[in-house]
Amino acid sequence: MSQVPSGSPGATGAAGTKAGSSAKPCDLMPARLSELADSVMRDEPLGQVAQRAMDAIDDIFGISHMLFVIMADDLKPLLQWSAHGYSDDSARTIVKNLGTEYYPKHVADELFNERFRISKRCYYISAEEWLKIIEADPFSDVPAYYRDPSRLRTRRASPDEWIEADSYLFDFRDNSGKQMAWMDLAYSRTNKLLSKEQVDQIGLFADMILLALFRERIRIGRDSTRAQAAQKTGLMEDVLKISSSIVSERDLAKLSTMVLSSVSSLFGFRKVSLVVYDEAEGVFKWMALFGYPEESVLDTKYRTIPTDVILDDLKESRRIGKSVYYTMAEEMNPRQLAHFVSRPGPDFKTELGPRQRGEFRNYDSLAFSLHDATGRIVGVIYPSAPKSGRLPDTDTIETMEIFTSLAEVAIENARLANDRENALRVSGQRTEQLSRILDMTSSMMYVRDLDEMLDNLLKTLSQLLGLRRMVIGVKHEDFGQYVVEAVYGYSAKATEQIKKLGYANSVVDSIYYPGTSLTSGTTVKWRKKIGRMTYYMPAESQQISPQELVYYPEPELIRIPRRGKEYWHELDYMDTFITDRNGNAIAYLETLKPRDDRMPDPETVEIIEIFSSLAGIAIENSKVFKEHIDSRQNAELFTDILSHDIKNFNQAILGYIELLRMKLKDPESAAVLDKISEQVMNTIWLAGNVRTMSKVSFGEIEMAKVDLGAILFECRKSVIQYYPNRHIAFKSEVQPGHHFTNADDLLRELFINIMTNAVKYDSHETVIMDIAVDWSYSDEKKFWVVSIGDHGKGIPDDLKKIIFDRFSKAPKKKGSGLGLHIVKTLAGRYGGSVWVEDRVSGDPAKGAVFKVQLPAAE
């Protein structure tokens, strides 16, 4: 009797019995072998071939009980076992027992051992040897095998007697030596052991069975290859179809559900989960679950998985593919089990039965790792509960890897898109904040009304951060107090009362300056620094005075306890100090009511501090501006007085010169008087230029549409009046009413300075000036170009670029040098420019042409 491992329990088979035959073996063998060969060549089913062979062996050799068992996995779908002489129930019980995990694995090696071989394919295990095996390992025995278990230890009456436990085993192996099947001959009708000749003759039938096994394997391999190729092609088509929609999805939550449902439908898993890495917390979290009950889904929302647990699932020793890892439930450690979606009981391992080959159990872990572009693990897909109950084969694993790699790209793209959207949203908020900050910055550079600016600052903070009540107190050194000058979030009456409150400088400063103790005058016992220049005063640290109740329009809230550590109490307040450029406190911005009655976060505090810094600039600029206004008004007054008095004095001198001219008739005296008159005129002109520069520097700009033709005509008349003793001729075709620009009343000074400059540096008896107006375009904008040419000494090339500078190193023969600097300043004031060229190209000595470009008015 022998037992060897067989196929899966519960396999179907074929059973039959034969009563034997009266014909002699030598007469039956050729015909039965021929029939069996025909059956093999017709590719009859393997079970039918095996049954024919066992029927023939019984008919010819009188073997009443036989069992044929398939061992090769690829052949088991066709036939797992076939029996002759046993009932179906007995045969099924035998095969089932041989297939359990409890059956000793070493028995097969012992039975198919060289010491039992009696022919090329046959092994004889005597009853005596079998008894030794089952005595050494009782689990090796299968009682259902025996026809009469009570005769198991019956002694052999003669050497050739076939007794209860005798058995002949025929072994069928492929070319690689791997066992495909075996056949057990268990009982003889003659009760006689087989002779050597009979064993060889039965071996011929065994050869036919082996041939049938090979042919079946070839057919199965061919069909399987075609089926697998077709199945894999179909699966890949399904994968690609689904992947096309997955890769284009940008909603991460929706994408995750699509991925998991696709894994389930494509590869036959009832449950699938996805965990992703949370950068902020440094743990993995469940992103999506498919096929799990609702309570499990809700439970995972509040659970996380430590990184080391995930990495334990992804150990190199557990790798079964490029990015696939498999861990059997029996190998799971307690920490891994504790982080399953549905956690097992403490004794679940003791309840596990024998594992069948290829079986996939509850709490087995199949993990597909997901990576980002840098190769970091960012997530894991866990398929579980396969519908087949088995671990997927290699081809399926490879296809799943292709799908998960596409899902990996889709998830990464969705995460990037999500990050971009968040970044854009945050950027939008930041842009809005920055825009408000820039708006405030530009308005603070030249503060005209400090109270209005501080009010606008509080309104802007309220709009950006939702702050509901704020005040700004400004330090006044002259009477030693901080006075509230801006209020937000209070009624008109409360605002009026709050602005009457003042706090001693020493009391407020003791909150801000580090290393100082709170003075006895303050109602604050302690404070907490929560920003670079922000201090938080909790309700528990202070005692308010009766006059300060005006700060709390809802006094009933004062008595309500704080809701929690992160919540704002009605009595809480936060002071952000405003400093000057030296870091000295000059004001404070006090927050009394945040948006949601929660403690402001660091970002909110930072924005408040930015605006407070701007307020500091505004307050300082306001002081500087006031001082500037005062000094400017004084400077303008002094300049007007100086210019007026110098002009009056010089007019008197010119009057005396004209009286002398009438009395002195000689040419030499007249020449001297002309020189004196010219210098007096230069002095008058200098005073005028000083007054013009004062207006340019300090005066308000009031632009209006002016006629260039009319202005140039007036300038020509003025220059002739300035120099009554010089003969001046203008060549010009410019007429009023054709050329307009935007300027103020100082435009006249621009052209007069150029014209008087031409008179000064032209020694000819007749001073000739050429005036023209042309147009040009720059950046699609129209400009008028006014040209004023002279016939004087000209300007060398090395001086052309510097003569307009106030402090240039150009030699100054006559005048103060202010004139051309005023020309450049005024041209820039009107949005234009000025430059100088040679009147005759390449010959500076022939005179210069001054060109003034001014924007054309619409």
mmCIF file of C-alpha atoms in Angstrom, residues 8-265:
data_model
loop_
_atom_site.group_PDB
_atom_site.id
_atom_site.type_symbol
_atom_site.label_atom_id
_atom_site.label_comp_id
_atom_site.label_asym_id
_atom_site.label_seq_id
_atom_site.Cartn_x
_atom_site.Cartn_y
_atom_site.Cartn_z
ATOM 1 C CA SER A 8 -6.661 19.390 -4.671
ATOM 2 C CA PRO A 9 -9.205 17.892 -2.289
ATOM 3 C CA GLY A 10 -12.615 17.265 -3.718
ATOM 4 C CA ALA A 11 -11.347 16.685 -7.266
ATOM 5 C CA THR A 12 -13.628 14.840 -9.613
ATOM 6 C CA GLY A 13 -12.474 11.555 -11.129
ATOM 7 C CA ALA A 14 -13.627 8.364 -12.839
ATOM 8 C CA ALA A 15 -14.003 5.028 -11.056
ATOM 9 C CA GLY A 16 -14.674 1.565 -12.512
ATOM 10 C CA THR A 17 -14.236 -2.175 -11.850
ATOM 11 C CA LYS A 18 -13.553 -5.184 -14.046
ATOM 12 C CA ALA A 19 -14.236 -8.837 -13.156
ATOM 13 C CA GLY A 20 -11.294 -10.029 -15.162
ATOM 14 C CA SER A 21 -11.122 -12.011 -18.381
ATOM 15 C CA SER A 22 -10.765 -15.704 -19.282
ATOM 16 C CA ALA A 23 -8.447 -14.932 -22.147
ATOM 17 C CA LYS A 24 -4.731 -15.398 -21.707
ATOM 18 C CA PRO A 25 -2.610 -12.248 -21.301
ATOM 19 C CA CYS A 26 -0.533 -13.014 -24.366
ATOM 20 C CA ASP A 27 -3.733 -13.141 -26.438
ATOM 21 C CA LEU A 28 -5.222 -9.880 -25.098
ATOM 22 C CA MET A 29 -2.189 -7.618 -24.919
ATOM 23 C CA PRO A 30 -1.680 -6.767 -28.618
ATOM 24 C CA ALA A 31 -5.312 -5.859 -29.141
ATOM 25 C CA ARG A 32 -5.635 -3.860 -25.926
ATOM 26 C CA LEU A 33 -2.386 -2.022 -26.524
ATOM 27 C CA SER A 34 -3.551 -1.221 -30.061
ATOM 28 C CA GLU A 35 -6.870 0.075 -28.776
ATOM 29 C CA LEU A 36 -5.090 2.199 -26.186
ATOM 30 C CA ALA A 37 -2.664 3.564 -28.804
ATOM 31 C CA ASP A 38 -5.592 4.482 -31.065
ATOM 32 C CA SER A 39 -7.251 6.242 -28.123
ATOM 33 C CA VAL A 40 -4.065 8.249 -27.467
ATOM 34 C CA MET A 41 -3.603 9.163 -31.136
ATOM 35 C CA ARG A 42 -7.249 10.302 -31.367
ATOM 36 C CA ASP A 43 -6.507 12.642 -28.428
ATOM 37 C CA GLU A 44 -9.299 11.189 -26.367
ATOM 38 C CA PRO A 45 -9.697 12.864 -22.951
ATOM 39 C CA LEU A 46 -6.950 11.957 -20.501
ATOM 40 C CA GLY A 47 -9.400 10.442 -18.035
ATOM 41 C CA GLN A 48 -10.766 8.139 -20.736
ATOM 42 C CA VAL A 49 -7.258 7.050 -21.733
ATOM 43 C CA ALA A 50 -6.366 6.333 -18.100
ATOM 44 C CA GLN A 51 -9.590 4.372 -17.610
ATOM 45 C CA ARG A 52 -8.928 2.274 -20.753
ATOM 46 C CA ALA A 53 -5.427 1.480 -19.527
ATOM 47 C CA MET A 54 -6.581 0.443 -16.044
ATOM 48 C CA ASP A 55 -9.405 -1.678 -17.538
ATOM 49 C CA ALA A 56 -6.892 -3.464 -19.753
ATOM 50 C CA ILE A 57 -4.473 -4.017 -16.848
ATOM 51 C CA ASP A 58 -7.309 -5.554 -14.794
ATOM 52 C CA ASP A 59 -8.489 -7.722 -17.696
ATOM 53 C CA ILE A 60 -5.026 -8.975 -18.516
ATOM 54 C CA PHE A 61 -3.231 -9.037 -15.160
ATOM 55 C CA GLY A 62 -6.090 -9.241 -12.682
ATOM 56 C CA ILE A 63 -5.304 -6.003 -10.766
ATOM 57 C CA SER A 64 -8.622 -5.144 -9.129
ATOM 58 C CA HIS A 65 -7.899 -1.756 -7.461
ATOM 59 C CA MET A 66 -5.938 1.057 -9.060
ATOM 60 C CA LEU A 67 -5.696 4.841 -8.571
ATOM 61 C CA PHE A 68 -4.332 7.305 -11.159
ATOM 62 C CA VAL A 69 -3.483 10.786 -9.731
ATOM 63 C CA ILE A 70 -2.371 13.925 -11.622
ATOM 64 C CA MET A 71 0.402 15.993 -9.998
ATOM 65 C CA ALA A 72 1.144 18.605 -12.700
ATOM 66 C CA ASP A 73 -0.786 21.852 -12.162
ATOM 67 C CA ASP A 74 -1.284 22.473 -15.866
ATOM 68 C CA LEU A 75 -2.997 19.070 -16.283
ATOM 69 C CA LYS A 76 -5.229 19.218 -13.222
ATOM 70 C CA PRO A 77 -7.980 21.279 -14.894
ATOM 71 C CA LEU A 78 -8.528 18.299 -17.239
ATOM 72 C CA LEU A 79 -8.262 15.491 -14.699
ATOM 73 C CA GLN A 80 -7.264 15.359 -11.068
ATOM 74 C CA TRP A 81 -7.698 11.657 -10.467
ATOM 75 C CA SER A 82 -9.179 8.466 -11.920
ATOM 76 C CA ALA A 83 -9.909 5.265 -9.963
ATOM 77 C CA HIS A 84 -10.503 1.619 -10.845
ATOM 78 C CA GLY A 85 -12.057 -0.778 -8.294
ATOM 79 C CA TYR A 86 -12.693 1.927 -5.677
ATOM 80 C CA SER A 87 -16.057 3.574 -5.183
ATOM 81 C CA ASP A 88 -16.194 7.276 -6.009
ATOM 82 C CA ASP A 89 -16.531 8.173 -2.315
ATOM 83 C CA SER A 90 -13.528 6.053 -1.315
ATOM 84 C CA ALA A 91 -11.382 7.406 -4.149
ATOM 85 C CA ARG A 92 -12.391 10.990 -3.336
ATOM 86 C CA THR A 93 -11.560 10.487 0.345
ATOM 87 C CA ILE A 94 -8.152 9.030 -0.475
ATOM 88 C CA VAL A 95 -7.224 11.889 -2.814
ATOM 89 C CA LYS A 96 -8.537 14.502 -0.396
ATOM 90 C CA ASN A 97 -6.489 13.105 2.486
ATOM 91 C CA LEU A 98 -3.371 12.939 0.365
ATOM 92 C CA GLY A 99 -3.843 16.597 -0.658
ATOM 93 C CA THR A 100 -4.069 18.158 2.808
ATOM 94 C CA GLU A 101 -1.291 20.261 4.295
ATOM 95 C CA TYR A 102 -1.082 17.818 7.190
ATOM 96 C CA TYR A 103 0.021 14.947 4.971
ATOM 97 C CA PRO A 104 3.825 14.533 5.345
ATOM 98 C CA LYS A 105 5.726 15.950 2.380
ATOM 99 C CA HIS A 106 8.565 13.443 2.744
ATOM 100 C CA VAL A 107 6.423 10.370 1.996
ATOM 101 C CA ALA A 108 6.606 10.839 -1.784
ATOM 102 C CA ASP A 109 10.397 10.994 -1.682
ATOM 103 C CA GLU A 110 10.510 7.801 0.395
ATOM 104 C CA LEU A 111 8.167 5.862 -1.899
ATOM 105 C CA PHE A 112 9.761 6.895 -5.188
ATOM 106 C CA ASN A 113 13.179 5.881 -3.924
ATOM 107 C CA GLU A 114 15.757 3.937 -5.882
ATOM 108 C CA ARG A 115 15.715 1.124 -3.319
ATOM 109 C CA PHE A 116 12.115 0.364 -4.329
ATOM 110 C CA ARG A 117 12.612 0.610 -8.112
ATOM 111 C CA ILE A 118 12.039 -2.662 -9.979
ATOM 112 C CA SER A 119 11.831 -1.320 -13.542
ATOM 113 C CA LYS A 120 12.255 1.904 -15.478
ATOM 114 C CA ARG A 121 8.943 3.292 -14.289
ATOM 115 C CA CYS A 122 7.757 0.940 -11.506
ATOM 116 C CA TYR A 123 8.407 0.905 -7.754
ATOM 117 C CA TYR A 124 7.377 -1.987 -5.492
ATOM 118 C CA ILE A 125 6.687 -1.181 -1.837
ATOM 119 C CA SER A 126 6.157 -4.306 0.168
ATOM 120 C CA ALA A 127 3.741 -4.442 3.092
ATOM 121 C CA GLU A 128 6.674 -4.862 5.450
ATOM 122 C CA GLU A 129 8.331 -1.645 4.203
ATOM 123 C CA TRP A 130 5.035 0.233 4.298
ATOM 124 C CA LEU A 131 4.459 -0.731 7.920
ATOM 125 C CA LYS A 132 7.882 0.683 8.808
ATOM 126 C CA ILE A 133 6.950 4.007 7.176
ATOM 127 C CA ILE A 134 3.616 4.425 8.968
ATOM 128 C CA GLU A 135 5.066 3.303 12.274
ATOM 129 C CA ALA A 136 7.706 6.062 11.955
ATOM 130 C CA ASP A 137 5.050 8.641 10.960
ATOM 131 C CA PRO A 138 1.424 7.596 11.625
ATOM 132 C CA PHE A 139 0.186 10.610 9.588
ATOM 133 C CA SER A 140 1.459 8.826 6.481
ATOM 134 C CA ASP A 141 -1.345 6.277 6.691
ATOM 135 C CA VAL A 142 -4.702 6.651 4.895
ATOM 136 C CA PRO A 143 -7.200 4.034 6.177
ATOM 137 C CA ALA A 144 -9.594 4.578 3.247
ATOM 138 C CA TYR A 145 -6.993 2.916 1.055
ATOM 139 C CA TYR A 146 -7.442 -0.508 2.604
ATOM 140 C CA ARG A 147 -9.985 -3.060 1.458
ATOM 141 C CA ASP A 148 -9.774 -4.844 4.838
ATOM 142 C CA PRO A 149 -7.860 -2.802 7.443
ATOM 143 C CA SER A 150 -7.959 -5.732 9.893
ATOM 144 C CA ARG A 151 -5.613 -7.713 7.606
ATOM 145 C CA LEU A 152 -3.042 -4.899 7.494
ATOM 146 C CA ARG A 153 -0.523 -6.811 9.630
ATOM 147 C CA THR A 154 -1.213 -10.290 8.253
ATOM 148 C CA ARG A 155 1.986 -12.228 7.704
ATOM 149 C CA ARG A 156 2.917 -13.289 4.183
ATOM 150 C CA ALA A 157 2.195 -17.020 3.679
ATOM 151 C CA SER A 158 4.578 -17.369 0.737
ATOM 152 C CA PRO A 159 7.148 -15.084 -0.925
ATOM 153 C CA ASP A 160 4.918 -14.435 -3.955
ATOM 154 C CA GLU A 161 1.705 -13.765 -1.985
ATOM 155 C CA TRP A 162 0.100 -10.310 -2.463
ATOM 156 C CA ILE A 163 -1.069 -9.156 0.946
ATOM 157 C CA GLU A 164 -3.092 -6.161 2.160
ATOM 158 C CA ALA A 165 -0.387 -3.457 2.213
ATOM 159 C CA ASP A 166 1.550 -4.457 -0.892
ATOM 160 C CA SER A 167 1.622 -1.846 -3.673
ATOM 161 C CA TYR A 168 3.114 -1.217 -7.118
ATOM 162 C CA LEU A 169 3.639 2.473 -8.066
ATOM 163 C CA PHE A 170 4.152 3.621 -11.651
ATOM 164 C CA ASP A 171 5.807 7.043 -11.930
ATOM 165 C CA PHE A 172 5.207 9.450 -14.842
ATOM 166 C CA ARG A 173 7.726 12.302 -15.245
ATOM 167 C CA ASP A 174 8.404 14.921 -17.923
ATOM 168 C CA ASN A 175 11.723 15.483 -19.663
ATOM 169 C CA SER A 176 12.933 17.710 -16.848
ATOM 170 C CA GLY A 177 12.314 14.952 -14.316
ATOM 171 C CA LYS A 178 9.333 16.682 -12.712
ATOM 172 C CA GLN A 179 6.528 14.324 -11.719
ATOM 173 C CA MET A 180 3.377 14.695 -13.820
ATOM 174 C CA ALA A 181 1.317 11.783 -12.350
ATOM 175 C CA TRP A 182 1.501 8.430 -10.642
ATOM 176 C CA MET A 183 -0.556 5.227 -10.729
ATOM 177 C CA ASP A 184 -0.990 2.868 -7.769
ATOM 178 C CA LEU A 185 -1.767 -0.846 -8.286
ATOM 179 C CA ALA A 186 -3.233 -1.858 -4.912
ATOM 180 C CA TYR A 187 -4.845 -5.332 -5.082
ATOM 181 C CA SER A 188 -4.526 -8.481 -7.223
ATOM 182 C CA ARG A 189 -7.400 -10.811 -7.932
ATOM 183 C CA THR A 190 -4.942 -13.711 -7.924
ATOM 184 C CA ASN A 191 -3.337 -12.655 -4.634
ATOM 185 C CA LYS A 192 -0.018 -13.209 -6.375
ATOM 186 C CA LEU A 193 2.737 -10.637 -6.750
ATOM 187 C CA LEU A 194 3.620 -9.561 -10.259
ATOM 188 C CA SER A 195 6.463 -11.232 -12.073
ATOM 189 C CA LYS A 196 9.247 -9.269 -13.732
ATOM 190 C CA GLU A 197 7.680 -10.015 -17.131
ATOM 191 C CA GLN A 198 4.257 -8.784 -15.988
ATOM 192 C CA VAL A 199 5.740 -5.567 -14.594
ATOM 193 C CA ASP A 200 7.399 -4.920 -17.955
ATOM 194 C CA GLN A 201 4.161 -5.698 -19.813
ATOM 195 C CA ILE A 202 2.160 -3.327 -17.571
ATOM 196 C CA GLY A 203 4.931 -0.839 -18.247
ATOM 197 C CA LEU A 204 3.870 -0.830 -21.904
ATOM 198 C CA PHE A 205 0.418 0.402 -20.886
ATOM 199 C CA ALA A 206 2.111 2.947 -18.638
ATOM 200 C CA ASP A 207 4.101 4.154 -21.648
ATOM 201 C CA MET A 208 0.821 4.758 -23.478
ATOM 202 C CA ILE A 209 -0.457 6.792 -20.531
ATOM 203 C CA LEU A 210 2.802 8.784 -20.468
ATOM 204 C CA LEU A 211 2.436 9.460 -24.197
ATOM 205 C CA ALA A 212 -1.114 10.692 -23.572
ATOM 206 C CA LEU A 213 0.195 12.982 -20.798
ATOM 207 C CA PHE A 214 2.811 14.475 -23.130
ATOM 208 C CA ARG A 215 0.299 14.989 -25.952
ATOM 209 C CA GLU A 216 -2.170 16.548 -23.519
ATOM 210 C CA ARG A 217 0.488 18.858 -22.179
ATOM 211 C CA ILE A 218 1.443 19.958 -25.683
ATOM 212 C CA ARG A 219 -2.190 20.656 -26.545
ATOM 213 C CA ILE A 220 -2.794 22.455 -23.273
ATOM 214 C CA GLY A 221 0.352 24.504 -23.733
ATOM 215 C CA ARG A 222 -0.699 25.456 -27.249
ATOM 216 C CA ASP A 223 -4.247 26.317 -26.219
ATOM 217 C CA SER A 224 -3.058 28.011 -23.058
ATOM 218 C CA THR A 225 -0.597 30.160 -24.967
ATOM 219 C CA ARG A 226 -3.300 31.248 -27.379
ATOM 220 C CA ALA A 227 -5.801 31.784 -24.556
ATOM 221 C CA GLN A 228 -3.297 33.624 -22.409
ATOM 222 C CA ALA A 229 -2.260 35.794 -25.317
ATOM 223 C CA ALA A 230 -5.872 36.573 -26.131
ATOM 224 C CA GLN A 231 -6.704 37.124 -22.484
ATOM 225 C CA LYS A 232 -3.650 39.310 -21.940
ATOM 226 C CA THR A 233 -4.405 41.293 -25.103
ATOM 227 C CA GLY A 234 -8.003 41.786 -24.022
ATOM 228 C CA LEU A 235 -6.911 42.726 -20.522
ATOM 229 C CA MET A 236 -4.353 45.187 -21.863
ATOM 230 C CA GLU A 237 -7.013 46.741 -24.109
ATOM 231 C CA ASP A 238 -9.280 47.142 -21.086
ATOM 232 C CA VAL A 239 -6.375 48.568 -19.073
ATOM 233 C CA LEU A 240 -5.556 51.112 -21.778
ATOM 234 C CA LYS A 241 -9.207 52.096 -22.244
ATOM 235 C CA ILE A 242 -9.657 52.723 -18.543
ATOM 236 C CA SER A 243 -6.219 54.334 -18.224
ATOM 237 C CA SER A 244 -7.044 56.943 -20.865
ATOM 238 C CA SER A 245 -9.868 58.259 -18.701
ATOM 239 C CA ILE A 246 -7.854 57.903 -15.506
ATOM 240 C CA VAL A 247 -4.795 59.815 -16.765
ATOM 241 C CA SER A 248 -6.966 62.774 -17.827
ATOM 242 C CA GLU A 249 -8.735 63.041 -14.445
ATOM 243 C CA ARG A 250 -7.470 65.858 -12.212
ATOM 244 C CA ASP A 251 -9.773 65.460 -9.199
ATOM 245 C CA LEU A 252 -7.617 63.404 -6.792
ATOM 246 C CA ALA A 253 -10.504 61.948 -4.783
ATOM 247 C CA LYS A 254 -12.463 60.977 -7.898
ATOM 248 C CA LEU A 255 -9.312 59.605 -9.539
ATOM 249 C CA SER A 256 -8.513 57.438 -6.510
ATOM 250 C CA THR A 257 -11.984 55.869 -6.599
ATOM 251 C CA MET A 258 -11.657 55.237 -10.354
ATOM 252 C CA VAL A 259 -8.283 53.524 -9.877
ATOM 253 C CA LEU A 260 -9.519 51.215 -7.123
ATOM 254 C CA SER A 261 -12.745 50.266 -8.908
ATOM 255 C CA SER A 262 -10.691 49.529 -12.049
ATOM 256 C CA VAL A 263 -8.301 47.255 -10.133
ATOM 257 C CA SER A 264 -11.338 45.409 -8.780
ATOM 258 C CA SER A 265 -13.114 44.995 -12.120
#
